[in-house]
Coordinates of C-alpha atoms in Angstrom, one line a residue:
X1 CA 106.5 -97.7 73.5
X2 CA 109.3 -98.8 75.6
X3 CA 111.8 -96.6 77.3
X4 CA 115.3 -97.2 78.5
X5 CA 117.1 -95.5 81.5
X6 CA 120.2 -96.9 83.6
X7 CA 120.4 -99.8 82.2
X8 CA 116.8 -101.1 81.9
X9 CA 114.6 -101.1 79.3
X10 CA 110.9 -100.9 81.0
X11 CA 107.4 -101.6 78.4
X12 CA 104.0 -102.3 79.2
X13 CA 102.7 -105.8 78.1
X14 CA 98.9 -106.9 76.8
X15 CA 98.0 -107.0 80.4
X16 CA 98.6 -103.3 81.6
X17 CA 101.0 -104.3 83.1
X18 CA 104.3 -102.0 83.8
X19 CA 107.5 -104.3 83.6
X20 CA 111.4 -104.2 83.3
X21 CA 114.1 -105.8 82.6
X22 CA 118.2 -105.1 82.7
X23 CA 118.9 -104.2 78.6
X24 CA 122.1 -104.2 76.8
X25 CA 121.7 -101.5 74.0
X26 CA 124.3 -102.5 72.4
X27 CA 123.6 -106.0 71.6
X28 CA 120.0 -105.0 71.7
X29 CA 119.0 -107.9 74.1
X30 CA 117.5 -108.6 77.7
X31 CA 120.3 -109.6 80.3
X32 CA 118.5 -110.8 82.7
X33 CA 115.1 -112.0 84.6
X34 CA 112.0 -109.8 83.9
X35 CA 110.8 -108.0 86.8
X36 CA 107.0 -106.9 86.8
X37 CA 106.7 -102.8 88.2
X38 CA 102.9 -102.1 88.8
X39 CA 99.1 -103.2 87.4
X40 CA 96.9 -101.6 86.0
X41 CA 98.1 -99.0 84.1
X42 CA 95.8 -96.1 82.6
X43 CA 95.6 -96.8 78.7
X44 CA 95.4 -93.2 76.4
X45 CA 92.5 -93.4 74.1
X46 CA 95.4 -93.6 71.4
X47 CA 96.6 -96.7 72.9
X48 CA 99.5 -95.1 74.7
X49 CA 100.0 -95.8 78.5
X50 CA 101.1 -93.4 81.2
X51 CA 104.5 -93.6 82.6
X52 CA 107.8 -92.3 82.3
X53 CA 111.2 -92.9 83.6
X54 CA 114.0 -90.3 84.8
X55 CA 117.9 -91.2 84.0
X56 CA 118.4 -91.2 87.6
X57 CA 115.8 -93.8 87.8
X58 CA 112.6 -91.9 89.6
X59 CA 109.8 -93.8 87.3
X60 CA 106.4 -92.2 87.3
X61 CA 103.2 -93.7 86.6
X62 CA 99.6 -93.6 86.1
X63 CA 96.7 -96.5 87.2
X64 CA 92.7 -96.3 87.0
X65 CA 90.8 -94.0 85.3
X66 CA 93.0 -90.8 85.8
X67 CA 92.2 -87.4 84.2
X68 CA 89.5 -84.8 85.1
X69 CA 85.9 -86.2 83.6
X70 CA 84.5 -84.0 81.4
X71 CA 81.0 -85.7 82.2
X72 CA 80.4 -86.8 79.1
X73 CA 80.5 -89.9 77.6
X74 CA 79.4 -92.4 74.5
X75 CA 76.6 -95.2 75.7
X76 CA 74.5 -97.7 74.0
X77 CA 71.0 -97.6 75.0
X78 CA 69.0 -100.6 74.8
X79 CA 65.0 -100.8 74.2
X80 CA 64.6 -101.9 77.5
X81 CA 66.6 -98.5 78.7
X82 CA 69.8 -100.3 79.7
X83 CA 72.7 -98.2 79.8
X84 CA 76.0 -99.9 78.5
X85 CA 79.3 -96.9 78.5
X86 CA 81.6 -97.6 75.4
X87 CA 84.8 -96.4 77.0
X88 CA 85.0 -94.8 80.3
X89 CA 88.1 -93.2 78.9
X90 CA 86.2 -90.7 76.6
X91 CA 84.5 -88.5 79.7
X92 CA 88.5 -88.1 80.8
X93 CA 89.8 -87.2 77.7
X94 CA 87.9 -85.5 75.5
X95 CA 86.9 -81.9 76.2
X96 CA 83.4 -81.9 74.6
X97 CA 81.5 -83.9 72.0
X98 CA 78.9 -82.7 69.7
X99 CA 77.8 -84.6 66.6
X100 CA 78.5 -88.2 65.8
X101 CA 78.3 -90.5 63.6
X102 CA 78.4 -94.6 63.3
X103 CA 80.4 -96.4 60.5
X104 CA 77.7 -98.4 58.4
X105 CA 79.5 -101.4 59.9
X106 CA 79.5 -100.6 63.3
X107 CA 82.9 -100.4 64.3
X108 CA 84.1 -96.9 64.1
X109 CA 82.6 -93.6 65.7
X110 CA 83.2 -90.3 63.8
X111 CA 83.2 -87.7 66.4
X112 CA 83.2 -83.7 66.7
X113 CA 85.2 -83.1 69.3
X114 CA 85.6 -79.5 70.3
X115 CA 89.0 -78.6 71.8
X116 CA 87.4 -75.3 74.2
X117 CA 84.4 -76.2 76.2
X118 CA 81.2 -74.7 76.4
X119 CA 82.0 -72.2 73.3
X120 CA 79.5 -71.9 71.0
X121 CA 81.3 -72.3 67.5
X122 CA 84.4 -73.4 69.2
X123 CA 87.4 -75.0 67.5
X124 CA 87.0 -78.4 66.6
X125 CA 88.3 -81.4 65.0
X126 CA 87.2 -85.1 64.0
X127 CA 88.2 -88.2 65.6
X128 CA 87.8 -92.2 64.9
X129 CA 87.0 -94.2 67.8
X130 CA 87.7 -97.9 67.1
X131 CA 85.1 -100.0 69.0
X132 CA 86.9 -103.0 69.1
X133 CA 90.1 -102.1 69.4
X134 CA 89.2 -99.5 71.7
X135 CA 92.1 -96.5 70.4
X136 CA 91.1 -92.7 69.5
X137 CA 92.8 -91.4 66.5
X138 CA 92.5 -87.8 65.1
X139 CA 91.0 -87.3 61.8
X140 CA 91.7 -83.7 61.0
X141 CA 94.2 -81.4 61.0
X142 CA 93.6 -78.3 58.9
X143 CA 91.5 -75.8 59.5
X144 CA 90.5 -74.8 63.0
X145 CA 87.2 -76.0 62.8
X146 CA 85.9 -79.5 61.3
X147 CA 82.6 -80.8 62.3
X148 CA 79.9 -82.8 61.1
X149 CA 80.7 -86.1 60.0
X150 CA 79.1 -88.1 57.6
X151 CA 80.6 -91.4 56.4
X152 CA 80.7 -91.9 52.4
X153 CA 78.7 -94.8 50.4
X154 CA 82.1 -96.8 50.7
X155 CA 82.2 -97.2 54.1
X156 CA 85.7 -95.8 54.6
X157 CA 85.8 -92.1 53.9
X158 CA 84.6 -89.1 55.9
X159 CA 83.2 -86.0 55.1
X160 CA 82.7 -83.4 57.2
X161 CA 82.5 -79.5 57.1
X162 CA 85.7 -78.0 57.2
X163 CA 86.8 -74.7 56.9
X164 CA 90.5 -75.1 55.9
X165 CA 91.5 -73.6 52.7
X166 CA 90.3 -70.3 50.9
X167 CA 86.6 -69.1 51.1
X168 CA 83.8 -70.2 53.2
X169 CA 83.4 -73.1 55.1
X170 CA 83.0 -75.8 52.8
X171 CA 82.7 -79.8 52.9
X172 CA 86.2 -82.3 52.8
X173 CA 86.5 -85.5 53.2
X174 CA 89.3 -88.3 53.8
X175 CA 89.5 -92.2 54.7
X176 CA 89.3 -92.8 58.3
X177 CA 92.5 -94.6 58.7
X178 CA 94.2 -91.5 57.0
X179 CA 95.9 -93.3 54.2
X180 CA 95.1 -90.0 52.1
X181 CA 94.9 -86.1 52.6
X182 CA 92.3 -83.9 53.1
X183 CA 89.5 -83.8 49.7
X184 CA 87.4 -81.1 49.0
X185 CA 83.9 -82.8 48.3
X186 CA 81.9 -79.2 47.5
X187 CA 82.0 -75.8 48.0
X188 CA 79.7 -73.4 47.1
X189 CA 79.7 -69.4 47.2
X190 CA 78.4 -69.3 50.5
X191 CA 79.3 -70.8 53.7
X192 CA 77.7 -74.6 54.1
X193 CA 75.7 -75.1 57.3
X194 CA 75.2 -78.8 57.0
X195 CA 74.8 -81.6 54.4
X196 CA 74.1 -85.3 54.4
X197 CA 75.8 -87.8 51.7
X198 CA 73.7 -90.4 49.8
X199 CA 74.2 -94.1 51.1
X200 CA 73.6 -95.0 47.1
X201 CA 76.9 -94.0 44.7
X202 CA 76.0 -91.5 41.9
X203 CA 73.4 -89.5 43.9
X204 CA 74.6 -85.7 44.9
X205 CA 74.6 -84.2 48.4
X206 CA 72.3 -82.3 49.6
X207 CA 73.4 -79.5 51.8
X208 CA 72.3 -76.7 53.8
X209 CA 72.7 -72.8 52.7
X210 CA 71.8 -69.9 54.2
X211 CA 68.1 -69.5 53.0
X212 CA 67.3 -73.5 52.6
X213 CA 68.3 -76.8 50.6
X214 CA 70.4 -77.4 47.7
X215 CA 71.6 -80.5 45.6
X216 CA 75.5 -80.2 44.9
X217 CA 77.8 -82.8 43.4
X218 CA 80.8 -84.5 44.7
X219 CA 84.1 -82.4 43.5
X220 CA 81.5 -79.9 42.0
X221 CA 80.4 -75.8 43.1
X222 CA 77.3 -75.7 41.6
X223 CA 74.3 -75.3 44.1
X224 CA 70.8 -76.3 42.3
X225 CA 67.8 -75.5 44.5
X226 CA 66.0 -77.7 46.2
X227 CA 63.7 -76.2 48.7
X228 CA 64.5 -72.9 49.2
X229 CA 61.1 -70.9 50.5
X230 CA 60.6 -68.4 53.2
X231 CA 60.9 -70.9 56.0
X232 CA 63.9 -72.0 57.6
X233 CA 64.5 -75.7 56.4
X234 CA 67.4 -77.6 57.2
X235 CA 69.6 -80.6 59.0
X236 CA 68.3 -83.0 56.1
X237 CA 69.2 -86.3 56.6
X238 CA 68.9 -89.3 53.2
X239 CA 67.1 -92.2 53.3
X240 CA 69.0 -96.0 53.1
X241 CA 67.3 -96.4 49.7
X242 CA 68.6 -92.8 48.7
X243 CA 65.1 -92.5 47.9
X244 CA 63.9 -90.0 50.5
X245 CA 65.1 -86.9 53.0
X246 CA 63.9 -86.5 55.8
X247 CA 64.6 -83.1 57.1
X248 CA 63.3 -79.7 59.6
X249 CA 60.9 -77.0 58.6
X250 CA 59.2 -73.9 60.7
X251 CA 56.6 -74.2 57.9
X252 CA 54.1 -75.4 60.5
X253 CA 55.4 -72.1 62.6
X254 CA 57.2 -74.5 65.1
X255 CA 60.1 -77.1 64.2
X256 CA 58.4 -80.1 62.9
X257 CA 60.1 -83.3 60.8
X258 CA 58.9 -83.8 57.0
X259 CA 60.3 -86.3 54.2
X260 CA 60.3 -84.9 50.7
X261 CA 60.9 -87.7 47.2
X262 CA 64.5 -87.5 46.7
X263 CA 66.3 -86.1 44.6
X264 CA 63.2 -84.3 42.8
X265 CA 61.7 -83.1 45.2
X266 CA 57.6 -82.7 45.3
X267 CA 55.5 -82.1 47.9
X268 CA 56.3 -82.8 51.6
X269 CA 55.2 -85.2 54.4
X270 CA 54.5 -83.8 58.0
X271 CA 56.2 -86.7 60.2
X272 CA 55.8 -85.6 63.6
X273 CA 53.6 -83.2 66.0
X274 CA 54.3 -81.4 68.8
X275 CA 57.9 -80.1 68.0
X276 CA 60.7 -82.1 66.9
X277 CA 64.1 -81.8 65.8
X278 CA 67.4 -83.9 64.8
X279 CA 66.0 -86.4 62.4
X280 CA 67.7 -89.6 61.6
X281 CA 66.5 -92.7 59.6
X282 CA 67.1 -96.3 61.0
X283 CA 69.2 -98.8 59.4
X284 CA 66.4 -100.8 57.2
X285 CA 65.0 -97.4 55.9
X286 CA 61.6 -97.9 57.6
X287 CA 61.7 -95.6 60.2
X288 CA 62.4 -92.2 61.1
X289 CA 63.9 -91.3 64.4
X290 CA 63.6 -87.8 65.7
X291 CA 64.0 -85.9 68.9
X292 CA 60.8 -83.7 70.7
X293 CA 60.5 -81.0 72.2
X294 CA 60.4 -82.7 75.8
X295 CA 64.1 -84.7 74.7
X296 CA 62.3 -88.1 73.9
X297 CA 63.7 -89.9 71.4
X298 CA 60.7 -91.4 69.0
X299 CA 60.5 -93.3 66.0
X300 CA 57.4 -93.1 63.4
X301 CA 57.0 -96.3 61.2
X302 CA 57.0 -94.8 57.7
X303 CA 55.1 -96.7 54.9
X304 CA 56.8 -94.8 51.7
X305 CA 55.4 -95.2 47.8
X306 CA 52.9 -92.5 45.7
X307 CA 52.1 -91.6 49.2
X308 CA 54.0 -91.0 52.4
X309 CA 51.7 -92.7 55.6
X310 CA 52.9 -93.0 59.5
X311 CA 51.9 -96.1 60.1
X312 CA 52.8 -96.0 64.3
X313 CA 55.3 -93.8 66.2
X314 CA 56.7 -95.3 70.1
X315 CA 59.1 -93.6 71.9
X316 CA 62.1 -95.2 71.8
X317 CA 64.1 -93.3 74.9
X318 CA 62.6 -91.3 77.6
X319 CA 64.6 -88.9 79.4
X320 CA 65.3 -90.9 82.4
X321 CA 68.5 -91.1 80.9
X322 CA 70.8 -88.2 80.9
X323 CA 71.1 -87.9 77.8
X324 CA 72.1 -85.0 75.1
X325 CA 70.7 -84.1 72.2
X326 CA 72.5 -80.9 71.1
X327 CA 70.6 -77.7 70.8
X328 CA 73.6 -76.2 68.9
X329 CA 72.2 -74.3 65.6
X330 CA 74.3 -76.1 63.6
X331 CA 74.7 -79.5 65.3
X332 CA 72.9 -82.1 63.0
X333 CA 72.9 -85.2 65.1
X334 CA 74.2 -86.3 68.5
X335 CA 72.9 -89.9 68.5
X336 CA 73.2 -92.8 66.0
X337 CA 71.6 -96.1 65.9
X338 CA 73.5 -99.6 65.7
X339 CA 72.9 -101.4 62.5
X340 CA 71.0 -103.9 63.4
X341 CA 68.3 -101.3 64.7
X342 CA 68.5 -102.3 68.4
X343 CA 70.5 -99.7 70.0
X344 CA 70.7 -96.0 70.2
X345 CA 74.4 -94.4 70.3
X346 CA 74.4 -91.6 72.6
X347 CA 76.4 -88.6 73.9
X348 CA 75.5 -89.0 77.9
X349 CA 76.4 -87.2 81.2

């Protein structure tokens, strides 16, 4: 935005670059030659740059990556391990990141972005990071804590869990580029854990209670079981097709991935072995991504029809990388995958 002081009106072109010029305010017009100031200036995540200007004329500016770095970041990971940072920026300007999640086109990040680090169930909102344009915007602002974002069949809405209002944390939603308000999507009589939203229109959520899985629809409060047992199941994540939901279970006596028929349920499908946690499917609905035990990322080819068969499971990541994949009780994923299946969004350090 530009700023005027003792006679100059001084603005920061395409370039970074920090100029000025003499300004007649009342005429509204340049009065003379344009004079550049500095390079280089530090960009805000919300497009703003650093500077400011006294009346008396002291001008104060900021260059280079400024701030104190948080140490973490957002990265794409290759399959040949290459590491390529999205915005240096973030690690300076963001206190701490927990779940994500990756517009179906690609372009925007929803992120959980706590606002006290290191605080387990700390306040937190939701942000939009633009990937090309490369600006930050908040999301949310009611409620103290909003995390967990899931983008909508359309592509331009977020939900997330939220727990502004009355009663127990429940799930909201709003489009990205806030041109509405805050929605409440479902609320049950309890306190919702975690959910995931249906990529196909018409199917309900399913969402994550206190003693299992439930189905609940859009603008609705009913809670219809869908596995509730004597096991802890939970972070259940639907399939591309809307056919499928993948999802954790102790059943085994140790955390371990299964896919169930969706939405009707029937009997379940061990996925993985060893420990694993943090399931995600790919784009084309043909694998299923999880995290193990020693913080590999792996992906099990899935052959899905009367009968659920792992084809082949690779590891995808090793953790050569420093990587996170959150260990928070609620978090539900900290990594994403491009949609053309080639890269892995991740939170790294």
């Amino acid at each position: 935005m530009p700023r005027y002081a003792g006679g100059y009106i001084f603005w920061v072109d395409t370039e970074a670059t920090l100029l000025a010029a003499p300004f007649d305010p009342r005429e509204r017009r340049v009065t003379g030659a344009v004079v550049q100031l500095a390079e280089g200036l530090q960009a805000s995540l919300q497009g703003s740059f650093d500077f400011a200007i006294s009346a008396n004329g002291t001008l104060i500016y900021v260059t280079g990556a400024g701030g104190s770095s948080t140490g973490e970041n957002l990265a794409w990971v290759n399959r040949e391990d290459e590491v390529a940072l999205i915005d240096s920026r973030i690690a300076t300007e963001l206190i701490d990141v927990d779940n994500l999640a990756l517009s179906p086109d690609g372009r925007f990040i929803a992120l959980e972005v706590a606002t006290e680090p290191m605080a387990v169930d700390a306040a937190a909102q939701i942000w939009i990071y633009d990937v090309d344009q490369g600006v930050f915007t908040r999301l949310t602002f009611q409620g103290t804590r909003n995390t967990q974002p899931r983008w909508m069949p359309d592509g331009r809405t977020v939900a997330y869990l939220s727990n502004q209002g009355e009663g127990p944390t429940a799930i909201w939603s709003q489009p990205y580029d806030r041109t509405g308000t805050d929605q409440l999507l479902f609320r049950a009589e309890w306190e919702v854990l975690g959910f995931d939203v249906a990529p196909v229109g018409g199917l309900p959520l399913i969402v994550s209670g206190p003693d299992g899985l439930y189905l609940g629809e859009p603008g609705g409060t009913a809670a219809r079981p869908f596995l509730v047992r004597d096991f802890r199941e939970w972070r259940p994540r639907i399939s591309p097709d809307g056919r499928w939901v993948a999802y954790e279970s102790n059943e085994s006596g140790t955390d371990e991935v299964y896919l169930r028929a969706f939405p009707q349920g029937g009997r379940p499908w061990s996925i993985s072995r060893g420990g694993a946690r943090l399931a995600i499917w790919n784009r084309s609905g043909d694998e299923v991504l999880y995290a193990t035990r020693d913080q590999r990322v792996v992906a099990s080819t899935v052959a899905l029809g009367q009968e659920v068969r792992v084809s082949s499971t690779r590891v995808l990541l090793e953790n050569t990388i420093a990587f996170e994949l959150s260990n928070a009780a609620r978090s539900s994923a900290s990594y994403d995958i491009s949609p053309d299946d080639d890269r892995l969004l991740l939170i790294v350090s």
